[in-house]
Coordinates of C-alpha atoms in Angstrom, one line a residue:
Chain A
M1 CA 0.0 0.0 0.0
V2 CA 1.3 3.5 -0.8
S3 CA -0.1 6.7 0.7
R4 CA 0.9 10.4 0.4
T5 CA 2.5 12.3 3.3
A6 CA 2.2 16.1 3.5
I7 CA 5.0 16.8 6.0
P8 CA 7.5 16.2 4.7
V9 CA 6.3 15.9 1.1
G10 CA 6.5 12.3 0.1
L11 CA 5.1 8.8 0.2
K12 CA 4.6 6.2 2.9
F13 CA 4.9 2.5 2.0
A14 CA 3.3 -0.4 3.9
G15 CA 3.2 -4.2 3.2
E16 CA 5.4 -6.0 0.7
M17 CA 7.2 -5.1 -2.5
D18 CA 8.0 -7.9 -5.0
I19 CA 7.7 -8.7 -8.7
N20 CA 3.9 -8.5 -8.4
N21 CA 3.8 -4.8 -7.6
S22 CA 7.3 -3.3 -8.2
G23 CA 6.5 -2.3 -11.8
A24 CA 3.4 -0.4 -10.7
I25 CA 5.3 1.2 -7.9
A26 CA 8.1 2.3 -10.2
R27 CA 5.5 4.0 -12.5
C28 CA 3.8 5.6 -9.5
L29 CA 7.1 7.0 -8.2
M30 CA 8.0 8.4 -11.6
T31 CA 4.9 10.6 -11.7
T32 CA 4.4 11.5 -8.1
F33 CA 7.2 13.8 -7.0
P34 CA 7.5 17.6 -7.8
D35 CA 10.3 18.9 -9.9
R36 CA 12.3 20.3 -7.0
G37 CA 13.4 19.5 -3.5
N38 CA 14.2 16.1 -1.9
P39 CA 11.2 13.9 -1.6
H40 CA 10.8 11.7 1.4
L41 CA 9.9 8.0 1.6
D42 CA 8.7 6.4 4.8
L43 CA 9.5 2.7 4.6
S44 CA 9.1 1.8 8.3
N45 CA 6.0 -0.3 7.6
L46 CA 7.5 -2.1 4.6
V47 CA 7.8 -5.7 5.8
F48 CA 9.5 -7.2 2.7
C49 CA 11.2 -5.8 -0.4
D50 CA 12.9 -7.8 -3.1
I51 CA 15.5 -6.7 -5.6
S52 CA 12.9 -5.6 -8.1
G53 CA 11.4 -3.3 -5.4
I54 CA 14.7 -1.8 -4.5
R55 CA 15.4 -1.3 -8.2
A56 CA 12.2 0.7 -8.4
L57 CA 13.3 3.0 -5.5
V58 CA 16.8 3.4 -6.8
T59 CA 15.6 4.2 -10.4
C60 CA 13.3 6.8 -8.9
A61 CA 16.2 8.3 -6.9
Q62 CA 18.5 8.4 -10.0
N63 CA 15.8 10.1 -12.1
L64 CA 15.5 13.0 -9.7
G65 CA 18.5 14.5 -11.4
P66 CA 21.7 16.0 -10.2
G67 CA 22.0 17.3 -6.6
R68 CA 18.6 15.8 -5.6
Q69 CA 18.2 13.0 -3.1
L70 CA 15.5 10.5 -2.2
Q71 CA 15.3 10.7 1.6
I72 CA 14.4 7.4 3.3
H73 CA 12.8 7.1 6.7
G74 CA 12.6 4.0 8.8
L75 CA 14.8 1.7 6.6
P76 CA 13.9 -1.8 7.7
E77 CA 16.6 -4.3 8.5
Q78 CA 15.6 -6.6 5.6
L79 CA 15.8 -3.8 3.1
E80 CA 19.0 -2.5 4.5
T81 CA 20.5 -6.0 4.1
V82 CA 19.5 -6.3 0.5
M83 CA 20.7 -2.8 -0.4
R84 CA 24.1 -3.4 1.2
V85 CA 24.6 -6.8 -0.5
T86 CA 23.5 -5.7 -3.9
G87 CA 25.8 -2.6 -3.8
W88 CA 23.0 -0.1 -3.7
A89 CA 23.5 1.2 -0.2
D90 CA 26.0 4.0 -1.0
L91 CA 24.4 5.8 -4.0
P92 CA 24.6 9.6 -3.6
C93 CA 21.0 10.0 -4.8
L94 CA 19.6 7.9 -1.9
A95 CA 20.0 9.0 1.7
V96 CA 18.7 7.9 5.1
C97 CA 17.0 11.0 6.4
E98 CA 17.9 12.2 9.9
C99 CA 15.3 15.0 10.1
R100 CA 13.4 12.8 12.7
V101 CA 10.1 14.1 11.6
A102 CA 7.6 11.3 11.6
P103 CA 6.0 11.6 8.2
I104 CA 2.2 12.3 8.3
Chain B
M1 CA 54.4 -24.1 -32.4
N2 CA 55.3 -23.5 -28.8
R3 CA 52.2 -24.5 -26.9
E4 CA 53.5 -23.1 -23.6
A5 CA 53.5 -19.7 -25.2
E6 CA 49.8 -20.0 -26.0
A7 CA 49.0 -21.0 -22.4
P8 CA 46.8 -18.5 -20.6
S9 CA 48.6 -15.9 -18.5
F10 CA 46.8 -17.2 -15.3
R11 CA 48.8 -20.0 -13.7
H12 CA 46.7 -22.2 -11.5
E13 CA 48.8 -24.8 -9.7
A14 CA 47.9 -27.5 -7.1
L15 CA 50.4 -28.1 -4.4
F16 CA 50.2 -31.7 -3.0
Y17 CA 51.7 -31.8 0.5
S18 CA 51.6 -34.1 3.4
G19 CA 51.8 -32.5 6.9
W20 CA 52.7 -29.0 7.9
P21 CA 56.5 -29.2 7.2
E22 CA 55.8 -30.0 3.5
F23 CA 53.1 -27.2 3.5
V24 CA 55.8 -24.7 4.5
A25 CA 58.4 -26.2 2.2
G26 CA 56.0 -25.9 -0.7
T27 CA 54.5 -22.5 -0.1
V28 CA 57.3 -20.4 1.4
P29 CA 59.6 -20.5 -1.6
F30 CA 56.6 -19.6 -3.8
I31 CA 56.0 -16.5 -1.5
R32 CA 59.7 -15.7 -1.4
R33 CA 60.0 -15.7 -5.2
G34 CA 57.1 -13.2 -5.3
L35 CA 58.7 -11.0 -2.6
A36 CA 62.0 -11.0 -4.5
S37 CA 60.3 -9.3 -7.4
D38 CA 58.1 -7.1 -5.3
E39 CA 54.8 -8.7 -6.2
A40 CA 51.5 -8.3 -4.4
I41 CA 50.8 -11.5 -2.4
L42 CA 47.5 -12.7 -0.8
V43 CA 47.4 -15.8 1.2
V44 CA 43.9 -17.3 2.1
V45 CA 44.3 -20.3 4.4
S46 CA 43.3 -21.3 7.9
P47 CA 44.3 -19.1 10.9
E48 CA 46.7 -21.8 12.1
K49 CA 48.5 -21.9 8.7
I50 CA 48.6 -18.1 8.6
D51 CA 50.5 -18.2 11.9
L52 CA 52.8 -20.9 10.6
L53 CA 53.6 -18.8 7.5
R54 CA 54.1 -15.6 9.5
T55 CA 56.7 -17.4 11.6
A56 CA 58.4 -18.9 8.6
L57 CA 58.5 -15.6 6.8
D58 CA 59.8 -13.8 9.9
R59 CA 60.8 -10.2 9.0
D60 CA 59.0 -10.4 5.7
A61 CA 55.7 -11.6 7.2
D62 CA 54.1 -8.2 6.9
R63 CA 54.8 -7.8 3.2
V64 CA 52.1 -10.4 2.6
T65 CA 48.3 -9.9 2.9
Y66 CA 46.4 -12.7 4.7
A67 CA 42.7 -13.7 4.9
N68 CA 41.1 -16.4 6.9
M69 CA 39.8 -19.1 4.5
T70 CA 37.5 -20.5 7.1
E71 CA 35.6 -17.2 7.0
V72 CA 36.0 -16.1 3.4
G73 CA 35.5 -19.5 2.0
S74 CA 32.8 -20.6 4.5
N75 CA 30.6 -20.3 1.4
P76 CA 33.2 -21.2 -1.4
A77 CA 31.3 -19.1 -4.0
R78 CA 32.5 -16.0 -2.1
I79 CA 36.2 -16.7 -2.8
I80 CA 36.4 -15.8 -6.5
P81 CA 35.2 -12.2 -5.9
L82 CA 38.0 -11.8 -3.3
W83 CA 40.6 -12.9 -5.9
Q84 CA 39.1 -10.7 -8.5
E85 CA 39.3 -7.7 -6.3
F86 CA 42.8 -8.4 -5.2
V87 CA 44.0 -9.0 -8.8
T88 CA 42.2 -5.9 -10.1
A89 CA 43.5 -3.7 -7.3
N90 CA 47.1 -4.8 -7.7
V91 CA 47.8 -5.9 -11.2
R92 CA 48.8 -2.4 -12.4
R93 CA 50.4 -1.2 -9.2
A94 CA 52.6 -4.2 -8.3
S95 CA 55.2 -5.8 -10.5
G96 CA 53.1 -9.0 -10.3
V97 CA 50.4 -10.8 -8.4
R98 CA 50.4 -14.1 -6.7
G99 CA 48.2 -15.9 -4.2
I100 CA 47.8 -19.0 -2.2
G101 CA 44.3 -20.4 -1.5
E102 CA 43.4 -23.6 0.3
P103 CA 39.6 -23.9 0.1
I104 CA 39.5 -27.7 0.7
W105 CA 40.2 -29.4 4.0
R106 CA 39.3 -32.6 5.6
D107 CA 36.2 -31.5 7.6
R108 CA 34.4 -30.0 4.6
S109 CA 30.9 -31.6 4.3
D110 CA 30.2 -33.5 1.0
D111 CA 28.0 -30.6 -0.1
E112 CA 30.7 -28.0 0.6
L113 CA 33.4 -30.2 -1.0
A114 CA 31.4 -30.4 -4.3
E115 CA 31.0 -26.6 -4.3
C116 CA 34.7 -26.1 -3.5
Q117 CA 35.6 -28.3 -6.4
R118 CA 33.3 -26.3 -8.6
H119 CA 35.0 -23.2 -7.4
E120 CA 38.4 -24.6 -8.3
S121 CA 37.2 -25.4 -11.8
L122 CA 35.6 -22.0 -12.3
L123 CA 38.8 -20.1 -11.3
N124 CA 40.1 -21.3 -14.7
V125 CA 37.1 -19.7 -16.4
V126 CA 37.2 -16.4 -14.6
F127 CA 40.9 -15.7 -15.1
E128 CA 41.4 -17.4 -18.5
S129 CA 41.6 -14.2 -20.5
G130 CA 42.5 -11.9 -17.6
P131 CA 45.8 -10.4 -16.5
A132 CA 48.8 -12.6 -15.6
W133 CA 49.0 -13.9 -12.1
Q134 CA 49.7 -17.1 -10.2
L135 CA 47.5 -19.0 -7.8
M136 CA 48.8 -22.0 -5.7
C137 CA 46.2 -24.2 -4.1
P138 CA 47.6 -26.5 -1.4
Y139 CA 46.0 -30.0 -0.9
D140 CA 46.9 -32.0 2.1
V141 CA 47.1 -35.5 0.5
A142 CA 47.6 -37.2 3.9
Q143 CA 44.2 -35.9 5.1
L144 CA 42.1 -35.9 1.9
A145 CA 40.4 -38.8 0.1
P146 CA 42.2 -40.0 -3.1
Q147 CA 39.3 -38.9 -5.3
V148 CA 39.6 -35.3 -3.9
V149 CA 43.3 -35.3 -5.0
A150 CA 42.4 -36.8 -8.4
E151 CA 39.8 -34.1 -8.9
A152 CA 42.4 -31.4 -8.1
R153 CA 44.5 -32.8 -11.1
C154 CA 41.5 -32.2 -13.3
S155 CA 40.9 -28.6 -12.1
H156 CA 44.5 -27.4 -12.2
R157 CA 46.8 -27.0 -15.2
H158 CA 49.9 -27.5 -13.1
V159 CA 50.7 -29.7 -10.2
L160 CA 53.6 -29.3 -7.7
D161 CA 54.5 -32.3 -5.5
Q162 CA 57.6 -33.7 -3.9
T163 CA 59.0 -34.6 -7.3
G164 CA 58.7 -31.1 -8.7
T165 CA 56.3 -29.2 -10.9
S166 CA 54.5 -30.6 -14.0
R167 CA 51.6 -30.0 -16.3
S168 CA 48.6 -32.0 -15.2
L169 CA 47.6 -34.4 -18.0
E170 CA 44.2 -34.8 -16.4
F171 CA 43.3 -31.1 -16.6
R172 CA 39.8 -31.1 -18.1
G173 CA 40.1 -27.8 -20.0
V174 CA 38.4 -24.5 -19.6
D175 CA 35.3 -25.3 -21.6
A176 CA 34.6 -28.4 -19.5
C177 CA 35.2 -26.3 -16.4
A178 CA 32.5 -23.8 -17.5
A179 CA 29.9 -26.5 -18.3
P180 CA 26.8 -26.6 -16.1
F181 CA 27.0 -28.7 -13.0
A182 CA 24.7 -31.6 -13.9
R183 CA 25.6 -34.0 -11.1
P184 CA 22.2 -34.9 -9.5
L185 CA 21.7 -34.1 -5.8
P186 CA 20.6 -36.7 -3.3
E187 CA 16.9 -36.6 -2.4
P188 CA 16.1 -35.5 1.2
G189 CA 14.5 -38.0 3.6
S190 CA 11.4 -36.0 4.4
V191 CA 10.4 -32.5 3.6
A192 CA 8.8 -29.9 6.0
L193 CA 7.3 -27.9 3.1
E194 CA 6.5 -28.6 -0.5
T195 CA 4.5 -26.1 -2.6
S196 CA 4.2 -25.0 -6.2
I197 CA 5.1 -21.4 -6.9
D198 CA 3.9 -18.9 -9.4
R199 CA 3.9 -15.1 -9.4
L200 CA 0.8 -14.6 -7.3
S201 CA 1.7 -17.2 -4.7
L202 CA 5.1 -15.7 -3.9
P203 CA 3.9 -13.7 -0.8
A204 CA 2.1 -16.7 0.7
V205 CA 5.1 -19.0 0.0
R206 CA 7.5 -16.5 1.7
A207 CA 5.2 -16.6 4.8
Q208 CA 5.1 -20.4 4.8
L209 CA 8.9 -20.7 4.3
A210 CA 9.6 -18.2 7.1
R211 CA 7.4 -20.1 9.6
R212 CA 8.9 -23.5 8.8
A213 CA 12.5 -22.2 8.8
T214 CA 11.9 -20.6 12.2
D215 CA 10.4 -23.8 13.5
A216 CA 13.5 -25.7 12.3
G217 CA 15.7 -23.5 14.4
L218 CA 16.9 -20.6 12.3
S219 CA 17.1 -17.2 14.1
R220 CA 15.0 -14.3 13.0
T221 CA 17.9 -12.8 10.9
E222 CA 18.8 -16.2 9.4
T223 CA 15.2 -16.8 8.4
M224 CA 15.0 -13.3 6.8
H225 CA 18.2 -14.1 4.8
L226 CA 16.8 -17.5 3.6
V227 CA 13.4 -16.0 2.7
T228 CA 15.0 -13.1 0.8
A229 CA 17.3 -15.4 -1.1
A230 CA 14.7 -18.0 -1.8
N231 CA 12.3 -15.3 -3.1
E232 CA 14.9 -14.1 -5.6
V233 CA 15.6 -17.6 -6.9
A234 CA 11.8 -18.3 -7.1
S235 CA 11.2 -15.0 -8.9
N236 CA 13.9 -15.9 -11.4
S237 CA 12.1 -19.2 -11.9
V238 CA 8.7 -17.5 -12.4
I239 CA 10.1 -14.8 -14.8
H240 CA 12.5 -17.0 -16.8
G241 CA 11.3 -20.5 -16.1
G242 CA 7.8 -20.6 -17.7
G243 CA 5.9 -18.9 -14.9
R244 CA 6.0 -21.6 -12.3
G245 CA 8.2 -23.8 -10.2
T246 CA 8.3 -25.9 -7.0
L247 CA 9.7 -24.9 -3.6
R248 CA 10.6 -27.5 -0.9
M249 CA 12.2 -27.0 2.5
W250 CA 13.7 -29.6 4.9
A251 CA 16.1 -29.6 7.8
D252 CA 18.4 -32.0 9.6
S253 CA 20.4 -31.5 12.7
H254 CA 23.0 -29.4 10.9
K255 CA 21.2 -27.3 8.4
V256 CA 18.0 -26.0 6.8
V257 CA 17.8 -26.4 3.0
C258 CA 15.4 -24.6 0.7
E259 CA 15.1 -25.9 -2.9
I260 CA 13.6 -24.1 -5.9
R261 CA 13.0 -26.2 -9.0
G262 CA 12.0 -24.6 -12.3
R263 CA 12.3 -24.9 -16.1
G264 CA 15.2 -23.5 -18.1
A265 CA 18.9 -23.2 -17.5
I266 CA 21.3 -20.5 -16.1
G267 CA 23.5 -19.7 -19.0
D268 CA 26.4 -17.9 -17.3
P269 CA 28.5 -20.2 -15.1
L270 CA 29.7 -17.2 -13.1
A271 CA 26.2 -15.6 -12.6
D272 CA 26.2 -16.4 -8.9
R273 CA 29.7 -15.0 -8.1
T274 CA 30.0 -11.9 -10.2
R275 CA 29.8 -8.8 -8.0
P276 CA 27.0 -6.6 -9.4
G277 CA 28.5 -3.5 -11.0
T278 CA 26.8 -0.2 -11.6
D279 CA 24.7 -1.6 -14.5
F280 CA 21.2 -1.1 -13.3
A281 CA 19.5 -3.9 -15.2
A282 CA 22.1 -6.6 -14.3
A283 CA 20.8 -9.6 -12.4
R284 CA 21.6 -9.6 -8.7
G285 CA 19.5 -12.4 -7.3
L286 CA 22.0 -15.2 -7.4
W287 CA 24.8 -13.0 -6.1
L288 CA 22.5 -12.0 -3.2
A289 CA 21.7 -15.6 -2.4
N290 CA 25.4 -16.5 -2.1
Q291 CA 26.0 -13.6 0.2
L292 CA 23.0 -14.4 2.5
C293 CA 23.2 -18.2 2.5
D294 CA 25.9 -20.5 3.8
L295 CA 26.0 -22.6 0.6
M296 CA 24.2 -22.6 -2.8
Q297 CA 24.0 -25.6 -5.1
I298 CA 23.0 -25.0 -8.7
R299 CA 22.3 -28.0 -10.9
S300 CA 21.0 -28.0 -14.5
F301 CA 19.8 -31.1 -16.3
D302 CA 16.8 -32.1 -18.5
N303 CA 16.0 -28.4 -19.1
L304 CA 15.5 -28.1 -15.4
T305 CA 17.4 -25.9 -12.9
V306 CA 17.5 -26.9 -9.3
V307 CA 18.9 -24.5 -6.7
R308 CA 19.4 -25.4 -3.1
L309 CA 20.0 -22.8 -0.5
H310 CA 21.6 -24.0 2.8
M311 CA 21.5 -22.3 6.2
R312 CA 23.7 -23.8 8.9
L313 CA 22.0 -24.4 12.3
R314 CA 24.3 -22.7 14.8
P315 CA 24.8 -24.5 18.1
R316 CA 22.4 -22.1 19.9
A317 CA 19.7 -22.9 17.4
R318 CA 20.4 -26.7 17.5
L319 CA 19.4 -26.8 21.2
S320 CA 15.8 -26.1 20.3
L321 CA 15.8 -29.4 18.3
V322 CA 16.7 -31.5 21.3
R323 CA 13.7 -33.7 22.0
D324 CA 11.7 -33.4 25.1
P325 CA 12.4 -36.6 27.1
G326 CA 8.7 -36.9 27.7
A327 CA 8.1 -37.0 23.9
G328 CA 10.6 -39.8 23.5
G329 CA 8.9 -41.8 26.3
A330 CA 5.5 -41.4 24.7
A331 CA 6.9 -42.6 21.4
S332 CA 8.3 -45.8 22.9
L333 CA 4.8 -46.8 24.1
N334 CA 3.6 -47.1 20.5

């Protein structure tokens, strides 16, 4: 499930991401964010994410363009593991947000 | 024509030794030759043998890099990436590169041994057309079964023993080294889970696998690793293997095994041990499985691919399998 957050501007994910929904999520991410600023993603309720799901997130982050970042909140252990092992943990376009605002 | 001149620039040599003095006598001159020409040297052996070599090398001990094979090679599919990184990092900087790697020792399980032997064969494929470097693989012939030593003659172009160095007449050749592993795997006694998989059933199958793996004694993190890896292999099977496959899981006192069976074949023999680069579209599932699991067995035959993922049961986890004495008593009444 994906819902919008107003503060900060972004999206909140809940449930599981796999090959069943990662394509739709990738398309959703492409069209959702405004043209400026660093959008936020709250993943704290994402209980499972496969490589296709992470690829959707990373693709979105890369498409933001130079100097912009996708700010991630509540990175779950499973997702952190997969990102680290696949070499996608240290991309400059993806950051773990430390603003400590609980997205609403 | 001089065939030696055509030989690949990678020299892969088995050292047959018996006991620690012969290990030192075989490896130290090899290291010293590298040091004399200022080569970069990586030694991946057990911690005991690292200590032995450090003592033997004395003042030169710190000119060599060491890694613990019992950690790095715990899953033998993780060894090739280590060599690739060392060779890539040093081949231009140093005057040469050489290594010593001992992935096979007596206490390896049969499953691990087969994957170690696969690893030895694949080294020839990986470095066939790469830069020049030398790898020596010690085999303790006093401790290992004769068929293990015979297989080492098939996977190494050169052999060094007490009589000197020679070309191995049994070397099977690079093409045969790259051929899919078709040796069938033994059937398990009984399975805790057997289910068909397709795209839509993946979430339910993950939940079932997680429950059974935890019941079998895996920790929360180990279960997460197994489910994540199994999901990637199952997804491959769904996407590339005709939309469906079969997943089974079983356990014994040492390990939990999850098997995914599907149509099709994995074309690239190195697909599971090539570190993903920056290429976005590149497959990462098999690489991930090797990093998260203790062992992965890939077999291809009859247009089928069978992948087994192993998770070792650590001693803490094994305790939960100890039978309640009451249960044993009840069983004896039957």
